CSV table of C-alpha atoms in Angstrom, one decimal:
chain,number,residue,atom,x,y,z
A,17,MET,CA,28.8,19.9,-90.2
A,18,MET,CA,27.9,16.7,-91.0
A,19,MET,CA,26.1,15.8,-94.6
A,20,ILE,CA,22.7,14.3,-94.8
A,21,ALA,CA,22.6,11.5,-97.3
A,22,SER,CA,20.6,10.8,-99.7
A,23,THR,CA,17.4,9.2,-99.3
A,24,ILE,CA,16.8,8.1,-102.5
A,25,PRO,CA,17.7,4.8,-103.5
A,26,ARG,CA,20.7,4.4,-105.5
A,27,ARG,CA,19.5,1.9,-107.8
A,28,SER,CA,20.6,2.5,-111.8
A,29,SER,CA,17.7,0.2,-112.9
A,30,ALA,CA,15.6,2.8,-111.6
A,31,LEU,CA,17.2,5.7,-113.7
A,32,ILE,CA,15.3,7.2,-116.3
A,33,GLN,CA,15.5,6.5,-119.5
A,34,VAL,CA,15.8,10.1,-121.6
A,35,SER,CA,13.9,9.8,-125.7
A,36,SER,CA,15.8,8.9,-127.5
A,37,LYS,CA,14.8,11.2,-130.2
A,38,ARG,CA,16.2,13.4,-127.7
A,39,LEU,CA,20.4,14.3,-128.5
A,40,LEU,CA,21.9,14.5,-125.2
A,41,THR,CA,24.3,17.1,-125.4
A,42,GLY,CA,24.7,20.6,-124.0
A,43,GLY,CA,26.1,23.8,-123.9
A,44,ALA,CA,28.6,24.5,-121.2
A,45,GLY,CA,28.6,28.2,-121.4
A,46,LEU,CA,27.9,31.3,-123.5
A,47,GLY,CA,30.4,29.7,-126.0
A,48,ASN,CA,29.6,30.8,-130.1
A,49,VAL,CA,26.7,33.5,-129.7
A,50,ARG,CA,25.0,31.6,-132.9
A,51,ASP,CA,24.7,28.2,-130.5
A,52,ARG,CA,20.5,27.0,-130.3
A,53,MET,CA,18.6,25.0,-128.4
A,54,MET,CA,19.0,21.4,-128.4
A,55,ALA,CA,17.9,19.1,-131.2
A,56,ALA,CA,14.4,17.9,-131.1
A,57,GLU,CA,13.4,21.0,-129.4
A,58,GLU,CA,9.9,20.0,-129.8
A,59,GLU,CA,10.4,18.2,-127.1
A,60,LEU,CA,11.6,19.9,-124.9
A,61,PHE,CA,9.9,22.8,-122.9
A,62,GLN,CA,6.3,21.0,-123.1
A,63,HIS,CA,4.6,22.7,-121.1
A,64,SER,CA,5.2,26.1,-122.6
A,65,THR,CA,1.8,27.0,-125.5
A,66,SER,CA,4.1,27.7,-128.8
A,67,PRO,CA,5.1,29.9,-130.1
A,68,LYS,CA,7.7,29.4,-126.9
A,69,THR,CA,7.4,32.2,-124.7
A,70,VAL,CA,9.9,33.1,-121.8
A,71,SER,CA,8.6,35.7,-119.4
A,72,LEU,CA,11.6,37.4,-117.7
A,73,ILE,CA,9.8,38.7,-114.1
A,74,GLY,CA,12.5,40.6,-112.2
A,75,ALA,CA,12.4,40.3,-108.6
A,76,PRO,CA,15.0,42.8,-106.7
A,77,MET,CA,14.6,41.5,-103.2
A,78,THR,CA,17.0,42.6,-100.4
A,79,TYR,CA,14.8,42.3,-97.6
A,80,GLY,CA,15.2,38.2,-96.8
A,81,GLN,CA,19.1,38.9,-95.8
A,82,PRO,CA,20.9,41.6,-94.7
A,83,PHE,CA,23.0,42.6,-97.2
A,84,VAL,CA,22.2,45.4,-100.0
A,85,GLY,CA,23.5,44.8,-103.2
A,86,THR,CA,20.6,41.8,-104.3
A,87,ASP,CA,18.3,44.2,-105.8
A,88,SER,CA,20.9,44.6,-108.8
A,89,GLY,CA,20.7,41.1,-110.0
A,90,PRO,CA,18.2,41.3,-112.5
A,91,LYS,CA,19.2,44.7,-113.9
A,92,LEU,CA,23.1,42.8,-114.2
A,93,LEU,CA,21.6,39.7,-116.3
A,94,ARG,CA,19.8,42.0,-118.4
A,95,GLU,CA,23.1,44.2,-119.1
A,96,GLY,CA,25.0,41.1,-119.5
A,97,GLY,CA,22.4,40.5,-123.0
A,98,LEU,CA,20.1,37.8,-121.2
A,99,ARG,CA,17.0,39.4,-123.5
A,100,SER,CA,19.1,38.7,-126.8
A,101,MET,CA,20.8,35.4,-125.5
A,102,MET,CA,17.5,33.7,-124.8
A,103,THR,CA,15.8,35.2,-128.0
A,104,ALA,CA,19.6,33.4,-130.0
A,105,LEU,CA,18.1,29.9,-128.4
A,106,GLY,CA,14.8,30.5,-130.2
A,107,TRP,CA,13.0,32.3,-126.9
A,108,ARG,CA,10.0,34.6,-127.8
A,109,VAL,CA,10.6,37.3,-124.5
A,110,ASP,CA,8.0,38.9,-122.9
A,111,ASP,CA,10.1,41.3,-120.2
A,112,VAL,CA,7.6,42.3,-117.9
A,113,GLY,CA,10.4,44.3,-116.2
A,114,ASP,CA,11.1,44.6,-112.5
A,115,ILE,CA,8.7,44.2,-110.1
A,116,ASN,CA,8.3,47.9,-108.1
A,117,PHE,CA,9.1,46.3,-104.7
A,118,GLU,CA,9.8,49.2,-102.9
A,119,LYS,CA,6.4,50.7,-103.4
A,120,ILE,CA,5.0,47.6,-102.5
A,121,ALA,CA,7.8,47.7,-99.1
A,122,SER,CA,6.5,51.7,-99.3
A,123,GLN,CA,2.9,50.4,-98.4
A,124,ALA,CA,3.3,47.2,-96.3
A,125,ASN,CA,2.9,46.5,-92.9
A,126,GLN,CA,6.4,46.9,-91.5
A,127,ALA,CA,6.1,44.7,-88.9
A,128,SER,CA,9.5,43.0,-88.5
A,129,PHE,CA,11.0,39.9,-85.8
A,130,PRO,CA,14.0,38.7,-84.8
A,131,SER,CA,13.0,35.3,-86.0
A,132,ALA,CA,11.3,36.7,-89.2
A,133,ARG,CA,13.2,39.8,-90.5
A,134,ASN,CA,11.2,42.4,-92.2
A,135,CYS,CA,8.1,40.0,-92.6
A,136,GLY,CA,5.8,42.6,-93.0
A,137,ILE,CA,7.2,43.4,-96.6
A,138,VAL,CA,8.8,39.7,-97.6
A,139,GLY,CA,5.0,38.6,-97.1
A,140,ALA,CA,3.6,41.8,-99.3
A,141,VAL,CA,6.4,41.6,-101.9
A,142,ASN,CA,5.9,37.7,-102.6
A,143,GLU,CA,2.1,37.7,-102.3
A,144,HIS,CA,2.5,40.0,-105.3
A,145,LEU,CA,5.3,38.0,-107.5
A,146,ALA,CA,2.6,34.8,-106.9
A,147,ASN,CA,0.2,36.9,-108.7
A,148,VAL,CA,2.4,37.6,-111.2
A,149,VAL,CA,3.6,34.3,-111.7
A,150,GLN,CA,0.2,33.2,-111.9
A,151,GLU,CA,-1.3,35.0,-114.2
A,152,LYS,CA,2.2,34.3,-116.7
A,153,ILE,CA,2.1,30.1,-116.8
A,154,GLY,CA,-1.7,30.4,-117.0
A,155,SER,CA,-1.0,32.3,-120.4
A,156,GLY,CA,1.1,29.6,-121.0
A,157,ARG,CA,4.6,31.1,-120.6
A,158,PHE,CA,7.5,30.5,-119.4
A,159,PRO,CA,8.4,32.7,-116.4
A,160,LEU,CA,11.8,33.3,-115.5
A,161,LEU,CA,12.5,34.8,-112.0
A,162,LEU,CA,15.6,37.2,-112.3
A,163,GLY,CA,16.2,37.4,-107.9
A,164,GLY,CA,16.7,39.4,-106.3
A,165,ASP,CA,17.5,36.8,-102.7
A,166,HIS,CA,15.4,33.5,-102.0
A,167,SER,CA,13.1,34.6,-99.9
A,168,ILE,CA,11.6,35.1,-103.7
A,169,GLY,CA,10.9,31.5,-103.4
A,170,ILE,CA,8.2,31.9,-101.3
A,171,GLY,CA,5.9,33.9,-104.3
A,172,SER,CA,7.6,32.3,-106.8
A,173,LEU,CA,6.8,28.3,-106.0
A,174,ALA,CA,2.9,29.8,-104.6
A,175,GLY,CA,2.1,30.6,-108.3
A,176,VAL,CA,3.8,27.6,-109.5
A,177,LEU,CA,2.2,25.4,-107.3
A,178,ARG,CA,-1.6,27.8,-107.7
A,179,ASN,CA,-1.6,26.5,-111.7
A,180,ARG,CA,0.4,23.2,-111.4
A,181,PRO,CA,0.3,21.3,-107.4
A,182,ASN,CA,1.9,18.8,-108.7
A,183,THR,CA,4.9,19.9,-109.5
A,184,GLY,CA,8.3,19.0,-108.9
A,185,VAL,CA,10.6,21.0,-107.6
A,186,LEU,CA,14.4,21.1,-107.9
A,187,TRP,CA,16.1,23.4,-105.4
A,188,ILE,CA,19.7,23.5,-106.2
A,189,ASP,CA,21.3,25.4,-102.9
A,190,ALA,CA,24.1,25.3,-100.9
A,191,HIS,CA,21.7,25.5,-98.2
A,192,ALA,CA,18.2,23.7,-97.3
A,193,ASP,CA,15.9,26.7,-97.0
A,194,ILE,CA,13.0,25.1,-94.9
A,195,ASN,CA,13.6,26.8,-92.1
A,196,ILE,CA,10.3,28.7,-90.6
A,197,PRO,CA,10.3,31.5,-88.0
A,198,ASP,CA,9.9,29.0,-84.6
A,199,ILE,CA,13.2,27.2,-85.5
A,200,SER,CA,15.6,29.8,-88.2
A,201,GLU,CA,19.0,30.1,-86.3
A,202,SER,CA,18.9,34.0,-88.3
A,203,GLY,CA,15.6,35.7,-89.0
A,204,ASN,CA,16.4,36.2,-92.3
A,205,MET,CA,13.5,35.0,-94.5
A,206,HIS,CA,15.6,33.9,-97.7
A,207,GLY,CA,16.6,30.7,-95.6
A,208,MET,CA,12.8,29.8,-95.4
A,209,PRO,CA,11.1,29.5,-98.5
A,210,ILE,CA,10.6,25.9,-98.8
A,211,GLY,CA,9.9,26.0,-94.6
A,212,MET,CA,6.8,28.1,-95.6
A,213,LEU,CA,5.5,27.0,-98.2
A,214,MET,CA,5.7,22.6,-96.5
A,215,GLU,CA,3.2,20.3,-95.7
A,216,GLY,CA,3.3,20.3,-92.0
A,217,VAL,CA,6.2,22.5,-91.8
A,218,SER,CA,5.0,26.0,-92.1
A,219,PRO,CA,4.1,28.3,-89.7
A,220,ASP,CA,0.2,29.6,-89.0
A,221,PHE,CA,0.1,32.2,-90.9
A,222,SER,CA,-2.8,34.0,-89.5
A,223,LYS,CA,0.0,35.1,-86.8
A,224,LEU,CA,2.4,36.2,-88.6
A,225,PRO,CA,2.6,39.9,-90.6
A,226,GLY,CA,2.3,40.1,-94.0
A,227,PHE,CA,1.5,36.3,-95.0
A,228,ASP,CA,-2.2,36.0,-94.9
A,229,TRP,CA,-2.4,35.4,-98.3
A,230,LEU,CA,-0.8,32.0,-97.7
A,231,ILE,CA,-3.6,31.0,-95.2
A,232,ASP,CA,-5.5,28.2,-97.6
A,233,GLY,CA,-2.2,27.5,-99.5
A,234,PRO,CA,-0.8,26.1,-101.8
A,235,ARG,CA,1.3,23.8,-100.1
A,236,LEU,CA,4.1,21.9,-101.0
A,237,ARG,CA,4.4,18.5,-100.4
A,238,PRO,CA,7.8,16.5,-99.1
A,239,ASP,CA,7.7,14.0,-102.2
A,240,GLN,CA,7.3,16.8,-104.6
A,241,ILE,CA,10.9,18.6,-103.7
A,242,VAL,CA,14.5,17.1,-104.3
A,243,TYR,CA,18.0,19.1,-103.0
A,244,VAL,CA,21.4,19.2,-105.1
A,245,GLY,CA,24.2,20.7,-103.6
A,246,LEU,CA,23.8,21.2,-100.1
A,247,ARG,CA,26.4,21.5,-97.9
A,248,ASP,CA,25.5,24.0,-95.0
A,249,VAL,CA,22.5,22.9,-93.0
A,250,ASP,CA,21.0,23.9,-89.6
A,251,GLY,CA,20.7,21.2,-87.5
A,252,ALA,CA,16.6,21.6,-87.4
A,253,GLU,CA,16.7,21.8,-91.2
A,254,ARG,CA,18.5,18.5,-90.6
A,255,SER,CA,15.9,17.0,-88.5
A,256,ILE,CA,13.1,17.6,-90.7
A,257,ILE,CA,14.8,16.6,-93.7
A,258,ARG,CA,15.4,13.3,-92.1
A,259,LYS,CA,11.8,13.2,-90.9
A,260,LEU,CA,10.0,13.7,-93.8
A,261,GLY,CA,12.3,11.9,-96.7
A,262,ILE,CA,12.8,14.8,-98.9
A,263,PRO,CA,15.6,13.6,-101.1
A,264,ALA,CA,18.2,15.2,-100.3
A,265,PHE,CA,22.0,15.1,-102.7
A,266,THR,CA,25.0,16.7,-100.5
A,267,MET,CA,27.7,17.6,-101.5
A,268,HIS,CA,29.3,14.1,-100.4
A,269,ASP,CA,26.4,12.5,-102.4
A,270,ILE,CA,28.3,14.6,-105.9
A,271,ASP,CA,31.2,13.8,-105.0
A,272,HIS,CA,30.5,10.1,-104.3
A,273,HIS,CA,28.2,9.5,-107.3
A,274,GLY,CA,29.4,11.9,-110.2
A,275,ILE,CA,26.6,14.5,-111.1
A,276,GLY,CA,25.6,12.6,-114.1
A,277,LYS,CA,24.2,10.2,-111.4
A,278,VAL,CA,22.8,12.6,-108.7
A,279,MET,CA,20.8,13.9,-111.5
A,280,ASP,CA,19.7,10.9,-113.2
A,281,MET,CA,18.3,9.7,-109.4
A,282,ALA,CA,16.4,13.5,-109.0
A,283,LEU,CA,15.0,12.9,-111.9
A,284,ASN,CA,13.6,9.7,-111.4
A,285,HIS,CA,12.6,10.6,-108.3
A,286,LEU,CA,10.4,13.3,-109.4
A,287,LEU,CA,9.4,11.8,-112.9
A,288,LYS,CA,8.9,8.0,-112.0
A,289,ASP,CA,5.3,8.4,-112.2
A,290,ASP,CA,4.1,11.1,-114.2
A,291,SER,CA,6.8,11.3,-116.9
A,292,ASN,CA,5.7,14.5,-118.2
A,293,ARG,CA,5.1,16.3,-114.6
A,294,PRO,CA,6.4,19.7,-114.9
A,295,LEU,CA,9.6,20.8,-113.2
A,296,HIS,CA,10.7,23.9,-111.7
A,297,LEU,CA,14.2,24.7,-111.0
A,298,SER,CA,15.6,27.1,-108.2
A,299,TYR,CA,19.1,27.9,-108.4
A,300,ASP,CA,20.8,29.9,-105.5
A,301,ILE,CA,24.1,30.7,-107.5
A,302,ASP,CA,26.1,30.1,-103.7
A,303,ALA,CA,25.5,26.0,-105.3
A,304,VAL,CA,28.5,26.9,-107.0
A,305,ASP,CA,32.0,27.2,-105.4
A,306,PRO,CA,32.7,30.5,-104.4
A,307,VAL,CA,36.3,30.7,-105.8
A,308,LEU,CA,33.7,30.6,-109.2
A,309,ALA,CA,30.8,32.8,-107.8
A,310,PRO,CA,32.3,35.0,-105.1
A,311,ALA,CA,29.4,38.0,-105.6
A,312,THR,CA,27.0,35.8,-103.2
A,313,GLY,CA,25.9,36.7,-99.8
A,314,THR,CA,26.6,32.8,-97.7
A,315,THR,CA,29.4,31.7,-99.2
A,316,VAL,CA,30.4,28.0,-98.6
A,317,ARG,CA,33.7,26.3,-99.7
A,318,GLY,CA,33.0,23.1,-101.7
A,319,GLY,CA,30.4,23.6,-104.6
A,320,LEU,CA,29.8,22.6,-107.1
A,321,ASN,CA,32.1,23.0,-110.0
A,322,PHE,CA,32.4,24.7,-113.8
A,323,ARG,CA,30.7,21.7,-115.7
A,324,GLU,CA,28.8,20.4,-112.7
A,325,ALA,CA,27.0,24.2,-112.0
A,326,HIS,CA,25.8,22.9,-115.9
A,327,PHE,CA,24.9,20.0,-115.9
A,328,VAL,CA,22.6,20.3,-113.3
A,329,ALA,CA,20.6,22.9,-115.5
A,330,GLU,CA,21.3,20.9,-118.6
A,331,ALA,CA,20.0,18.0,-117.2
A,332,VAL,CA,16.9,19.9,-116.6
A,333,ALA,CA,15.7,21.0,-119.8
A,334,MET,CA,16.9,17.8,-121.8
A,335,SER,CA,14.2,16.4,-119.2
A,336,GLY,CA,11.5,18.0,-121.3
A,337,ASN,CA,9.8,19.1,-118.0
A,338,LEU,CA,11.1,22.2,-117.4
A,339,ALA,CA,8.2,25.0,-117.1
A,340,SER,CA,9.5,27.5,-114.7
A,341,ALA,CA,12.7,28.7,-113.3
A,342,ASP,CA,14.7,31.3,-110.9
A,343,ILE,CA,18.2,32.1,-110.4
A,344,VAL,CA,18.7,34.0,-107.2
A,345,GLU,CA,21.3,35.5,-105.0
A,346,LEU,CA,23.8,37.3,-107.2
A,347,ASN,CA,25.3,40.3,-105.0
A,348,PRO,CA,27.9,42.2,-106.6
A,349,THR,CA,28.1,44.5,-103.8
A,350,LEU,CA,30.0,41.8,-101.4
A,351,SER,CA,33.0,41.0,-104.4
A,352,ASP,CA,35.5,43.0,-106.6
A,353,GLY,CA,34.6,44.4,-110.2
A,354,GLN,CA,36.6,41.1,-111.5
A,355,GLY,CA,34.5,38.8,-108.7
A,356,ALA,CA,31.3,40.4,-109.7
A,357,LYS,CA,31.4,40.5,-113.5
A,358,GLU,CA,32.5,36.4,-113.2
A,359,THR,CA,29.4,35.6,-111.0
A,360,VAL,CA,27.5,37.6,-113.2
A,361,GLU,CA,28.5,35.7,-116.3
A,362,LEU,CA,28.4,32.4,-114.6
A,363,GLY,CA,24.7,33.2,-113.7
A,364,LEU,CA,23.9,34.7,-117.5
A,365,GLN,CA,25.2,30.7,-118.5
A,366,ILE,CA,23.6,28.5,-116.1
A,367,VAL,CA,20.3,30.0,-117.5
A,368,THR,CA,21.0,29.4,-121.1
A,369,SER,CA,21.8,25.9,-120.2
A,370,MET,CA,18.9,25.6,-118.0
A,371,MET,CA,17.1,27.3,-121.3
A,372,GLY,CA,18.3,24.5,-123.4
A,373,LYS,CA,21.9,25.6,-125.4
A,374,SER,CA,23.0,23.0,-126.8
A,375,ILE,CA,26.8,23.2,-128.8
A,376,ILE,CA,25.4,21.0,-131.3
């Protein structure tokens, strides 16, 4: 498939200058359990009130795509030691447990169409999720959503944008997820979270069961989001990205510039007009090459390597502006036992990197 050229001007003079007070080092994974938050941590996560508290929100969504298993992601991340890893980094932990999606689904409109599969259920659970995220941000906490398939991005982003309408979004994914029912080739709603909220793209929610709560917004502007890691984009999505001028760094751009330059340009785009702008990081594990992360639903060869995957998370953390995040699409049923273990471990490593892990 033809790759999308980056729409960000490649001018090194425009790159963000990170504060000299902030040590430019980051973790490479789980490492030593004594590893701690990056130096000058008072400058990191500036949008979370002190004492800094992360709210772990289990979002065991499986209705946005056809494979069972994504609902076990939150459980596996917790069993892997996520809570203790957060406390080791200096975070207070508010674990709200898993949202009872099955109960919500049983009471939801059961509408489903070939162009929007399980839309009634997906809409209902995302409405609940948006309310939880909104409440946690209002309390000064850092919402960290544990997916679940990527359709949880609808509720996650809606909750974020209600509190912080100008939030900048980094979408780390092999796929653009900017489909809507009218153009989707599969009808799977994990490929629609950006399209559902994008200004000028989002559908008529009065005609989509489960989504009437989004009729009055919020909406995401095209200049609020940057893609990193794209390598499998539908034709209609490619047209939308080009038409709206959304900055999109494909794997071709990463190969050409290197991940450091790409993240500099991505962050520069989002922070050039407001250096204190809050950022939301949505990280789909399928952005990583399936050799390293085989237990996910839509694998595409040629993804981020180990260090690139971590650098993305580290760079956003070091900006000091990260205020909310998702980790999604872990599915242990889609690989053997060893592959599932490796994918969960990588997910944990990426989370610790985005939450401020430092070797020195």
